[in-house]
C-alpha positions as a Python dict, from the first residue, in 0.01 Angstrom:
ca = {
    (1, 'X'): (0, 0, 0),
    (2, 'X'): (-249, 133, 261),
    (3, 'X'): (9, 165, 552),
    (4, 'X'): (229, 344, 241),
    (5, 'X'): (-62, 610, 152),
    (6, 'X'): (-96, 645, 538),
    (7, 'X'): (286, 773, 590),
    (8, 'X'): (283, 938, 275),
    (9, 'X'): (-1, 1158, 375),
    (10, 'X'): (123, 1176, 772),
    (11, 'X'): (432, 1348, 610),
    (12, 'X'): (284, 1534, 388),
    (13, 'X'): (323, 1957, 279),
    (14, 'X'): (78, 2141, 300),
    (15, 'X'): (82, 2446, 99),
    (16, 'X'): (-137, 2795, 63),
    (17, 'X'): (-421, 2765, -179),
    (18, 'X'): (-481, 3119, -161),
    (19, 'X'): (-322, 3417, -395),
    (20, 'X'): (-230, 3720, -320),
    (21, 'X'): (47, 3962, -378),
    (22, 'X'): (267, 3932, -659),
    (23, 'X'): (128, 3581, -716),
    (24, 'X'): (-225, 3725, -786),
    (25, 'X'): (-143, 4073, -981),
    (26, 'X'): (122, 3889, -1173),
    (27, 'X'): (-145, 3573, -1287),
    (28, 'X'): (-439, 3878, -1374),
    (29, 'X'): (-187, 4099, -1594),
    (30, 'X'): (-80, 3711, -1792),
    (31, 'X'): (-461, 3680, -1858),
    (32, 'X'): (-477, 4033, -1978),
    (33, 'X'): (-173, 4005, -2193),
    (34, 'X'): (-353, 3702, -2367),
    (35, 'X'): (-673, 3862, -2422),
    (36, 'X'): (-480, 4153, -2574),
    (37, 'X'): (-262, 3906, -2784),
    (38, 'X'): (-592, 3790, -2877),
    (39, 'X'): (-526, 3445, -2723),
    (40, 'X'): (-737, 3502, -2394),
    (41, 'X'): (-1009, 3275, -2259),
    (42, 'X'): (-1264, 3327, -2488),
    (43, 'X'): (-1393, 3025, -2669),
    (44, 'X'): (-1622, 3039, -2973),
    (45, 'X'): (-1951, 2824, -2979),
    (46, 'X'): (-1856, 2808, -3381),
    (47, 'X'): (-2178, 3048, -3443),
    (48, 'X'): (-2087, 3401, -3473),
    (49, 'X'): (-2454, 3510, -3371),
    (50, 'X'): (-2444, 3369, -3107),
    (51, 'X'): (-2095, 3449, -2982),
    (52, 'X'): (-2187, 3805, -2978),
    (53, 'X'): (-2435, 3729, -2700),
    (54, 'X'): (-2158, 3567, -2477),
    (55, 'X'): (-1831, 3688, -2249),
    (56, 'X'): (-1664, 3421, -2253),
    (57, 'X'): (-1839, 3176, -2466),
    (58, 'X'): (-1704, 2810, -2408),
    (59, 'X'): (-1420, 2902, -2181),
    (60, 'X'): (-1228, 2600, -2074),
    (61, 'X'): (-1282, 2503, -1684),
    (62, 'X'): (-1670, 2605, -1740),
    (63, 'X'): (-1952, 2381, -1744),
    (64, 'X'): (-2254, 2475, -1978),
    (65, 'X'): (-2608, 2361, -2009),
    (66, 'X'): (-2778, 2307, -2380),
    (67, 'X'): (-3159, 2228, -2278),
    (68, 'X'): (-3454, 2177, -2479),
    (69, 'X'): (-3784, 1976, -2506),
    (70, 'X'): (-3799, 1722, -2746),
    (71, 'X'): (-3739, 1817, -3121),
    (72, 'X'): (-3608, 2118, -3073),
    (73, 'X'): (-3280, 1987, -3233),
    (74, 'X'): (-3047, 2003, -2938),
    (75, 'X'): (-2783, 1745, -3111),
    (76, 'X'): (-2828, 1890, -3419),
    (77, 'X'): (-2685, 2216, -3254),
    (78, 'X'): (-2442, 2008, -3121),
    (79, 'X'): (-2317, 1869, -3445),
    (80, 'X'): (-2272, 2187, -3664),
    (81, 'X'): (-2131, 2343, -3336),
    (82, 'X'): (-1836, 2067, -3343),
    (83, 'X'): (-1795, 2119, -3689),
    (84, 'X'): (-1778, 2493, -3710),
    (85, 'X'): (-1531, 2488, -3382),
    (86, 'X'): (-1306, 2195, -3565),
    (87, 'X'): (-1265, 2404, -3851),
    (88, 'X'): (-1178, 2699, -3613),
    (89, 'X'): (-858, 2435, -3464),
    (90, 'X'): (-1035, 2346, -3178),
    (91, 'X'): (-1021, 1963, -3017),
    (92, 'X'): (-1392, 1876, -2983),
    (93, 'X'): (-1512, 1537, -2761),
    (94, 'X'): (-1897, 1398, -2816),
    (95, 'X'): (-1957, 1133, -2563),
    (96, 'X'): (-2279, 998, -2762),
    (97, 'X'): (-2535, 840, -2550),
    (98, 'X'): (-2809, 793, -2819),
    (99, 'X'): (-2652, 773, -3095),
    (100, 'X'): (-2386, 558, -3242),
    (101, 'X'): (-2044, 697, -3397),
    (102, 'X'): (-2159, 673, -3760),
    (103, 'X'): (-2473, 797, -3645),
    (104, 'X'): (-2318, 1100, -3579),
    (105, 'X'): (-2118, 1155, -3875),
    (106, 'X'): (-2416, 1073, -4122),
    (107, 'X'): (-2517, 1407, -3911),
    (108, 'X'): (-2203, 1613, -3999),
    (109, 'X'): (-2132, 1457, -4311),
    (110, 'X'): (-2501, 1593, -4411),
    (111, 'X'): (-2441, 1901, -4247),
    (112, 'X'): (-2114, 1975, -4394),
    (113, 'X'): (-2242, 1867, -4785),
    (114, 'X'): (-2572, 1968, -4762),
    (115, 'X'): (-2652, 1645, -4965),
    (116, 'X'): (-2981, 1527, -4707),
    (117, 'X'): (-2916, 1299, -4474),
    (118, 'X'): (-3244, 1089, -4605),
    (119, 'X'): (-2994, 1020, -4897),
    (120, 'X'): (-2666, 929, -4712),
    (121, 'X'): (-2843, 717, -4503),
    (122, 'X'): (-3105, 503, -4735),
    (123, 'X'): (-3003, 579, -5090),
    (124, 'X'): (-2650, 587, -5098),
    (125, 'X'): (-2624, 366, -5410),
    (126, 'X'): (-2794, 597, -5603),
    (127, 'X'): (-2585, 899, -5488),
    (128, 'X'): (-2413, 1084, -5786),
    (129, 'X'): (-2058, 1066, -5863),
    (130, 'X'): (-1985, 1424, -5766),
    (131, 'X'): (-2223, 1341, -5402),
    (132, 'X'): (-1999, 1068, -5306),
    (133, 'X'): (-1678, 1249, -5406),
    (134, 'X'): (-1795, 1554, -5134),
    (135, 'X'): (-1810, 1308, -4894),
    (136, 'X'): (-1522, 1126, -4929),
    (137, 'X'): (-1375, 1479, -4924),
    (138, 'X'): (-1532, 1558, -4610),
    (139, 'X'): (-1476, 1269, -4385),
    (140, 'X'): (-1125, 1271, -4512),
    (141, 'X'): (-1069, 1640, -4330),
    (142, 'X'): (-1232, 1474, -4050),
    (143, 'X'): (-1002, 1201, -4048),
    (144, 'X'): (-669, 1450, -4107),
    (145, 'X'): (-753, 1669, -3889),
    (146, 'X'): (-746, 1447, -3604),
    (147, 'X'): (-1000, 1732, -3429),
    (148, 'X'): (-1312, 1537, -3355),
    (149, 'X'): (-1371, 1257, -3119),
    (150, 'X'): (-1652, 1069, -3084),
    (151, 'X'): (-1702, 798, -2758),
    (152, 'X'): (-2030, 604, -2812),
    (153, 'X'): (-1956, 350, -2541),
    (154, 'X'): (-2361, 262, -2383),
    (155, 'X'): (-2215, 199, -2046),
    (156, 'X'): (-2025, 596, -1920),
    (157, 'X'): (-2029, 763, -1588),
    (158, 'X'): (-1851, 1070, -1538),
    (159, 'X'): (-1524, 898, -1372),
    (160, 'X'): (-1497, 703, -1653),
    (161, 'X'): (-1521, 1021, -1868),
    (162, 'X'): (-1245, 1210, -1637),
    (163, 'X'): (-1003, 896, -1745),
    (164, 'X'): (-1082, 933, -2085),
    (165, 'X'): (-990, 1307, -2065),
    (166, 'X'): (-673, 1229, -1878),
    (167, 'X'): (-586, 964, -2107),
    (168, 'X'): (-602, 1174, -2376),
    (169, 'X'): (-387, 1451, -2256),
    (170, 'X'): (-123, 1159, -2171),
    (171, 'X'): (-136, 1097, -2560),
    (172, 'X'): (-102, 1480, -2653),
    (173, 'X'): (-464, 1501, -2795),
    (174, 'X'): (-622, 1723, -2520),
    (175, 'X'): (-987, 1831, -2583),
    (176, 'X'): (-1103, 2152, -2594),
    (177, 'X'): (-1488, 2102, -2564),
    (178, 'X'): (-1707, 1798, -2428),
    (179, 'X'): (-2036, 1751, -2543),
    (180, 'X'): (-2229, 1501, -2330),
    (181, 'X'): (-2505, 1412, -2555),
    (182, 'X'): (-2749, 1347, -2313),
    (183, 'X'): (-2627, 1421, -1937),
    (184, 'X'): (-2922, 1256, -1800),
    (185, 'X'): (-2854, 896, -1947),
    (186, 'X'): (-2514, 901, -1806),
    (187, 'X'): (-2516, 614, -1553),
    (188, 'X'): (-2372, 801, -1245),
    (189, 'X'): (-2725, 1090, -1332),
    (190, 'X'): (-3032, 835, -1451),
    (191, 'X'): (-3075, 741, -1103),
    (192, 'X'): (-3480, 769, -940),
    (193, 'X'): (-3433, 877, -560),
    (194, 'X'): (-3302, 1232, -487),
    (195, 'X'): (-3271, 1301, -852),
    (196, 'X'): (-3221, 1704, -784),
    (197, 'X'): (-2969, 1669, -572),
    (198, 'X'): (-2776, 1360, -778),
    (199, 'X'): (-2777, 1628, -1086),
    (200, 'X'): (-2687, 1862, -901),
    (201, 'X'): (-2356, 1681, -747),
    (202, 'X'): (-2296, 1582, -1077),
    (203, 'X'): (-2252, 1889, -1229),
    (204, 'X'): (-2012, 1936, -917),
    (205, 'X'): (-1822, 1701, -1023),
    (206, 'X'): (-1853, 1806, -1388),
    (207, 'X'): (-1679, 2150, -1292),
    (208, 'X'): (-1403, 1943, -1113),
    (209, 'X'): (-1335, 1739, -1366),
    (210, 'X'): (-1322, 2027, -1636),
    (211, 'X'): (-1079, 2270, -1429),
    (212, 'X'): (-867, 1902, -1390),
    (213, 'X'): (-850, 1881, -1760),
    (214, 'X'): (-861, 2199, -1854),
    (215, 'X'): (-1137, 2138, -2077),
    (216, 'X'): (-1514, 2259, -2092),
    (217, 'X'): (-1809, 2078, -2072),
    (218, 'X'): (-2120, 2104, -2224),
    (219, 'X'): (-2411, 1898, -2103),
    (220, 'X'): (-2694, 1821, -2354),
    (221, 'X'): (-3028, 1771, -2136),
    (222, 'X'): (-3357, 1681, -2229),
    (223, 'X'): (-3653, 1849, -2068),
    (224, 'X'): (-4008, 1768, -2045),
    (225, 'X'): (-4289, 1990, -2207),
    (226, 'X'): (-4453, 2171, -1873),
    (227, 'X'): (-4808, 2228, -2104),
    (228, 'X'): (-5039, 2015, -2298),
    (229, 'X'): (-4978, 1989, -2665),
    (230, 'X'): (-5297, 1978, -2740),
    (231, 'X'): (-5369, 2377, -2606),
    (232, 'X'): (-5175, 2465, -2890),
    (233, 'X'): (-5332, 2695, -3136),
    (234, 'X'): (-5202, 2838, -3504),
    (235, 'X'): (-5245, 3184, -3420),
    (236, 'X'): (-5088, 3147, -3031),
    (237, 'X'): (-4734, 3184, -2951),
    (238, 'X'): (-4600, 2837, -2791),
    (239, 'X'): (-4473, 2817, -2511),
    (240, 'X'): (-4124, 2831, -2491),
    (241, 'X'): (-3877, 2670, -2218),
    (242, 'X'): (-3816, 2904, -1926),
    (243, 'X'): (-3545, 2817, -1692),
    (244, 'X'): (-3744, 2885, -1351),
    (245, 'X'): (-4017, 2622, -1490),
    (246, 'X'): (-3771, 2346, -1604),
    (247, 'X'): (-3838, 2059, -1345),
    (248, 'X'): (-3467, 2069, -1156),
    (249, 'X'): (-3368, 2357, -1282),
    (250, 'X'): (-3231, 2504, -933),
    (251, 'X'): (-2927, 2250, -993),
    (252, 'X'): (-2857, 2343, -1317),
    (253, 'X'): (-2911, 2694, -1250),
    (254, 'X'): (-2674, 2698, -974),
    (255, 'X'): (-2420, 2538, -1103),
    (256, 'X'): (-2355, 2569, -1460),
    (257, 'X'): (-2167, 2846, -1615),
    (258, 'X'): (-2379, 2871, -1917),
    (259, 'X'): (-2720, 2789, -2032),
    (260, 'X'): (-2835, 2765, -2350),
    (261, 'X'): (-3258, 2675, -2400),
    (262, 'X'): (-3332, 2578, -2763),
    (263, 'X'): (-3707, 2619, -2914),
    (264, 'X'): (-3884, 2591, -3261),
    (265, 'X'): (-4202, 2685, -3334),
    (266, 'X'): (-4221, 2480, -3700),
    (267, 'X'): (-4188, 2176, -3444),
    (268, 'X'): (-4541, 2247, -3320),
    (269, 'X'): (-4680, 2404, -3614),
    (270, 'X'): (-4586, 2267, -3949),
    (271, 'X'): (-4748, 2504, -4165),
    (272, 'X'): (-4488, 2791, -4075),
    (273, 'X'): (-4299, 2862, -4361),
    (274, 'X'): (-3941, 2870, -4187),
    (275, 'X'): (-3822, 2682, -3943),
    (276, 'X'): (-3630, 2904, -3710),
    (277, 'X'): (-3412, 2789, -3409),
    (278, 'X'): (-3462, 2996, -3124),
    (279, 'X'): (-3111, 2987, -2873),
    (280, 'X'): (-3179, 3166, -2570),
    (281, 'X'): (-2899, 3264, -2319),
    (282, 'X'): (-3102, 3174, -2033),
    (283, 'X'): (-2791, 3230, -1765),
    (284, 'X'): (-2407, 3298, -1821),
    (285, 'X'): (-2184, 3399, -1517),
    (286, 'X'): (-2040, 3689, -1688),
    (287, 'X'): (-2299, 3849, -1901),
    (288, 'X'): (-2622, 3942, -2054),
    (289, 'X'): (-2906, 3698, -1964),
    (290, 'X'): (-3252, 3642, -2147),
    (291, 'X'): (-3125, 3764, -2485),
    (292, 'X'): (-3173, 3540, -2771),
    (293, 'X'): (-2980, 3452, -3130),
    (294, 'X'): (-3156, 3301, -3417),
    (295, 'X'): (-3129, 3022, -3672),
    (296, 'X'): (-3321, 2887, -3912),
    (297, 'X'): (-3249, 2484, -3923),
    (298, 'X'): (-3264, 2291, -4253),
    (299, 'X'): (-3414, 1948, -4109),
    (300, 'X'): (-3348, 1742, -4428),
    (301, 'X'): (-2939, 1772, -4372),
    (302, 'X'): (-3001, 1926, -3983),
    (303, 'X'): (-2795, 2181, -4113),
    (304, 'X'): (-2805, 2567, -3878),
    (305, 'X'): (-2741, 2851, -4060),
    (306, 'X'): (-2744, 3272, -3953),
    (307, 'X'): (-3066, 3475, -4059),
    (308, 'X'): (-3244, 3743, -4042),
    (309, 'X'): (-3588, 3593, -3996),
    (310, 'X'): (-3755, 3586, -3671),
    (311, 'X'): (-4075, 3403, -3540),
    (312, 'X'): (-4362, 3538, -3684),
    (313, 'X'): (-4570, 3500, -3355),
}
């Protein structure tokens, strides 16, 4: 086989890489044809807010960055996301990492009911008639639609999830979206020496693996709290993630697409009244940085939802 490889590279084409000319204009005026046909390269997040804020939203071939300390509901912006872009016809992946499948769709199943997830999970014999009929409805679309997919294997490196993707094509089920739910417990990422640099390379080879499979991927990371929690005072803003502080952030700075930083104050302070989700655009390639949308988040059936409000400090 090698002494195959070896005359089948010795003999083998090499073409231009590079366009230009007709090649070039005539690719750019097919893009602009799409986006004027309305099926261009925009892809939604599945929150409108938050859409407005973005160029190209979740464009395939992209990588993308959701980041937040903990609490801040990162996979609970993750679920209604997948949800809202399902029901939009989109093919969404979750490769699951902390949680397991049904895990996840206790999550969505309480999101998309509203019934609280307290209930689904620890008092489902007592749910009412017209409770378990919603979610039999509701995990039945999920089932039809054939839109979600959920991979909650313990053991996944990134070459394992580039198969997966490829495999999937094969069978005519192409995602649209990845959610990697967390990128640092993937076992090609957790590793102790060089850890910059290893995330960094990874999310290299994140980018390669989405323009392969024409898919995008979104990373999920967990950050840790750069103050003490203890400084925090009722009548003091708290401090909220900034990218430049975010131990590593130079390689996910450089090499994501997109990044999203997630923050709620009621997480902190539990006497607020609402309990709003702060989603800061804190980098995208082809827009607006530093603006923020917000959410307020229903914790008893994680469900996000548009508002007005704002943070009262």
């Amino acid at each position: 086989i090698d002494l195959a490889k070896a005359e089948i590279n010795q003999h083998k084409v090499i073409e231009v890489d590079f366009a230009y000319g007709d090649k070039l204009y005539e690719d750019y005026i097919n893009v602009l044809r799409a986006r004027t046909e309305g099926s261009g390269t925009f892809v939604t997040t599945g929150y409108d807010d938050l859409d407005a804020l973005l160029t190209e939203g979740m464009k395939k071939c992209n990588v993308s960055v959701i980041a937040g300390f903990t609490g801040m509901a990162k996979s609970s912006f993750v679920h209604n996301a997948m949800i809202r872009q399902a029901a939009s016809g989109l093919r969404i992946g979750n490769v699951s990492l902390e949680m397991v499948k049904e895990s996840v769709l206790d999550r969505m199943i309480s999101v998309g009911t509203a019934i609280p997830l307290l209930n689904i999970i620890k008092d489902t014999k007592n749910l009412s008639i017209d409770e378990k009929r919603l979610i039999e409805v509701t995990i039945n679309n999920i089932r039809k639609s054939e839109l979600i997919y959920i991979n909650d294997k313990v053991k996944a490196t990134l070459d394992i999830l580039d198969q997966q993707l490829m495999l999937l094509k094969r069978l005519g089920k192409p995602l649209d979206i990845c959610y990697i739910d967390l990128f640092g417990k993937l076992d090609d990422v957790s590793v102790e020496a060089n850890l910059a640099s290893n995330i960094e390379h990874k999310l290299r080879l994140a980018r390669d693996i989405a323009r392969k499979n024409d898919v995008h991927i979104c990373n999920v990371v967990q950050i840790r709290r750069y103050f003490d929690l203890n400084t925090i005072k009722i009548n003091k803003p708290v401090p909220k993630p900034k990218l430049d502080k975010i131990k590593n952030s130079n390689a996910f700075a450089e090499e994501a697409d997109l990044v999203l930083l997630l923050h709620r104050d009621k997480y902190y302070k539990p006497d607020i009244e609402f309990d709003i989700l702060e989603v800061e655009v804190a980098k995208q390639r082809q827009g607006q940085m530093n603006a923020t949308a917000y959410f307020e988040f229903d914790p008893a059936c994680t469900r996000i939802t548009s508002t007005s409000l704002r943070p009262s400090i």
